[in-house]
Amino acid sequence: MAYRLPDPASRGADSKVLAVLGPTNTGKTHLAIERLCAHSSGAIGFPLRLLAREVYDRVVAIKGREQVALITGEERIEPKGARWLLCTVEAMPTRADLAFMALDEAQLCADRERGHVFTNRLLQVRGREETMILGSSIMQPMVRALVPEAEIVSRPRFSTLSHAGAKKLSRIPPRSAIVAFSAEQVYAMAEMLRRFRGGAAVVMGGLSPETRNRQVALFQSGEVDYLVATDAIGMGLNLDVGHVAFAGLSKFDGVRNRRLTTIEMAQIAGRAGRHQRDGTFGTLAGMGGRDAAFTDEEIWAIEDHRFPPLDRIFWREAKPRLDSLTHLIEDLSRSPERPELAPAPEAIDLAVMRRLAEDPQIAAAVRGRGAVARFREVCSLPDFRQHGPETHARFVTRLWDDLRSGYLGSDYVAARVSELDNPSGDIDTLQGRIAAIRSWAYIAQRPDWVLAREEMAGRARAVEARLSDALHARLTERFVNRRTAVLMRKTGPDAALLPVAMEGDELLVDGEKLGTLQGFRFKVDPAAHHSDHKLLLAAAERHLPDLLAEQAETLARAIGEGGANLALDAGAIVHEGEALARLRPGKDLLSPGLELEAKLGAIPPVQGRALQAAIEGWMVDKLAVLEPLVQLAEASRAIAGGPELRALLIRLIERGGVVERADSGFDGMQPAQRDALRKLGVRIGALSLFVPAMLKPAPLAAWRELARIQGLAPPEARGEMPPVIPLPPTRHQGYPPLGYRGVGQQAIRIDMAERLLRMAHTQRVNATNRMSFPIDPALARSMGLSLESNTHLLRLAGFTPSAPRPLAEGAFGPPAPTTWRWRPPRRQAPAAAPPPKPAAGNAFAALAGLVR
C-alpha cells in the first residue's frame, strides 16, 4: 500500500496551511492561541498533557468554560457543544470538521517512540479554514516536501542566548535550572542545593502534571531560586529562568547511552532568557570530564540557532487493515515508500501486540473487524509505569481478558482505584502509584470499556490529585529547606547578622523556626536537614549568652527556694530531662565529686558559678539521707575500734547498710566492739547485720547511685518497700532488690525477716519442750509470706520442721501442728586475748623488744 499525500483541493480553496518555524522563545504557541480564538472552532495538539492543560486554562479565561474542551488520554473535560479543543497529539480529533487545527512541536516527528503519531497528524490533520504547524526550523525541508501547500514563516527569538562556561554548583546564580538525565542525578543535585542554597524545585517526566505544576509554582513564586529537572524541562515549560546548567551532555534514549544532539541541547538551553530577557547556558564544573563540556561547534549552533535539518521523519501506517490480527501487525510494520519517511522503530503498542499475538488463545479470540479494532485500542494503552514491553504486556493481557466479556464493572474499577489511594510512602513509591493511577485514569476515560465512566474517571482523577499532593509534599520536605532559603535570601552566608526572635523556648528567624532552647542547649529543629545544623547554630549563637545567663539565674533561684525539679539519675543531676552535672568517683563511696556538663560552659562566668553553687547545695541535701552511713564511715576511721570493727563498718557502707551475719566476722568480735556497733545504730539479727534507717526507698536509691559511680553493679532499689514482694520466675542481676532477702518465690524485707526470726526464737525459749516446739505462722501470713517462703526463711536460721504424726485409724480431729527443732549455727570463736607481756629483765622480753 503506497502512501499518498492528501489532496489540498479537497480541503477547500480558502483553506490555508501555515508553518511557523523557529527556535524557542519566539511566541509560536502564543500566536497559535490567538489564531485558535479568532476562528469559530478549532483544536491544538500538544506533546504533553501538562501543556494542553496550561493552554486550556488560558483559553477558558477567553472563551468561557462551557465553550472549551480538554481532551487527553487520562483526562477529558468535554462540555456539550464545546467548539475549542486543547488536546494531546494522540487524542487530537483527526476527522472533526473544525475551522482551525494546529500541531505543536512538530519536530517530534523524529522522536523514536511517538514520531509516527506526529507525522500522521502533520500529514492528515487539516482545519477547514486554517492549519498551523509549529516547530523548530529543522523541520523546514520536511514541511516543503510533505506539505507543499504550506506557507513557511520564520520567527526570530525574542532574546539572545549565550554560553557562560562551566561553573561549580555552589557558584550557579539564582534563578537557574540544573538539568540532569537520571532520577539519581536529579536527587543528588537537589540535595546539594538544599544544603547550601535552601533547596530546589524538582521537575521530572515521572511526575504527574499536578505535581509538576506545583513544583514549578514553587520556583516561579521565588520560594526557591533553583530548579533541578530532567530534559522534560525542554518541552514547552515557560519558566522565569536566567541560566540553564547541564549536569551532563549524555543520556540513555531507551536503546543506548549517547550524546545529546545539538537540537536537543538547544531545546533545553532555550528555557533560559524567556521573553525579552537574555539568558545563558553552560555546564557544571567537575561533572564528567571533557565529554561533559560543549564543543565550539555546539556553542555556535546553539547561540546562532543553526542546526542540521531533518532529512527523514518516522512514519507508520495510520489506517491498517483490521480484517485480521495478522494483517494488522503486517501493516503496522510496513516500510513507507517515500524517501522522506523512515519506518518507525517498534513502539510499545506494537511490541505488546506482537507478544499477545504469540498466545494461541488470544490470537484465536481476535476475530472480525470489531475484535481486531478493540484489540488494537487495548494494546495502545500507554506504558505510564515505564516498565518495558514484557511487564506492560502482562498488564495489557489482564486488561484484554477482563474486556472480552464486554465492559469492566464499576466495582472492579473502583477496587483497583481504591488500592492505589494511599498517600503514604517515599518519593519513588508515590511516583509508582501515580503512574499506576494514570493507567486506570486512561482506562476509565473509555466509554466502551468502563460502565459508569464519569464516576470512575472522577474517582481516578481524585486519587491522582491526592497522590500528587503527597508527592509534592515529599519533594518539598526532602529538597526544600525554607529556613536555609530565608537565611540565604536575607543575609547570604553571614548568618550571624540575622535578627533572631525568641518566643517561649523557640528561636525564630523571619517567622521560621530555627530550633528550641531546651534548658541550656540549643537544639536545631528536628525537621531541619543535618547539613543545615551548622548554619542554624551560627544564626542562633550570638543570641545565646544573654538567654543562657537569664536561664541560669532563674534556675539557681528556684534550686535555692526548693522549687526546682531536680533528680539524680544514672549519676547525672537532671532538670526536666536535661543533665546539668554528673557525679564522678571521689576518695570514697560517700564522697563523690561533681562535674558540670560542658554545655554549661557557655553561661557567662558570674551566673555559671552561682548555678554551680546551687547544684552543689542541692546535692548535699539529696545525700543527707545517707547520714547513718556517714556516721559509720567516721567510726571506721577511728583506730581504737580495732581492725575487725573497722572492716565490718566499711563492708556495711559498701553494701548499703546490710551484710550477712555469717560472713561478717561479728561473732568473732570482742564484747566492746559489739557494743560499739550497737551504739552506731547497727541492728544485730539472726541472719543479717543492718542499719534500719537505710531500709527505706530514698536512702537506698541514693546509695545505689553512688555505688554505680564507683563501678559497682548493685541490685535495683524499689520506689516502695512493702514487707513481702514476689520474685519473677526468671532471676536476673537486679533481684532480690536492695533491702530484701530472697526466700523461695518471694523476697522479704530484711527487718521483717529478722522480726519473724526473733519471734520464732521467743516461742522456742517459752516452749515447754525446747527440743520440739510449734511456731505460730500468723505474723508471717499477715505480712503476705507464703508457708513455703516462711519455711525457707526458718531453715536459713537453723530451724528444722518435723511433720506431725498422722491420726490413728478411726481417730478424728484437727491434725497436730508442725513442730520445729533448732540447732545453733556454728559461730566464730571470740578473738583470743593478747598474750601477757614478758616480765622485765626476762630474755624473752629482750627478744620481744628487738622484734618491735
Short mmCIF file of C-alpha atoms in Angstrom, two decimals, residues 30 113 128 148 155 249 367 371 552 626 638 723:
data_model
loop_
_atom_site.label_atom_id
_atom_site.label_comp_id
_atom_site.label_asym_id
_atom_site.label_seq_id
_atom_site.Cartn_x
_atom_site.Cartn_y
_atom_site.Cartn_z
CA HIS A 30 1.01 32.41 21.78
CA GLU A 113 8.69 6.40 20.30
CA ARG A 128 -11.46 23.78 7.36
CA PRO A 148 3.99 21.54 -0.31
CA ARG A 155 10.21 33.91 13.64
CA LEU A 249 25.58 16.04 27.95
CA ARG A 367 -11.65 -12.49 15.04
CA ALA A 371 -12.46 -7.53 17.79
CA ALA A 552 20.92 30.20 84.86
CA LEU A 626 22.87 8.69 103.92
CA ALA A 638 38.90 5.53 114.42
CA PRO A 723 7.26 -6.24 103.73
#
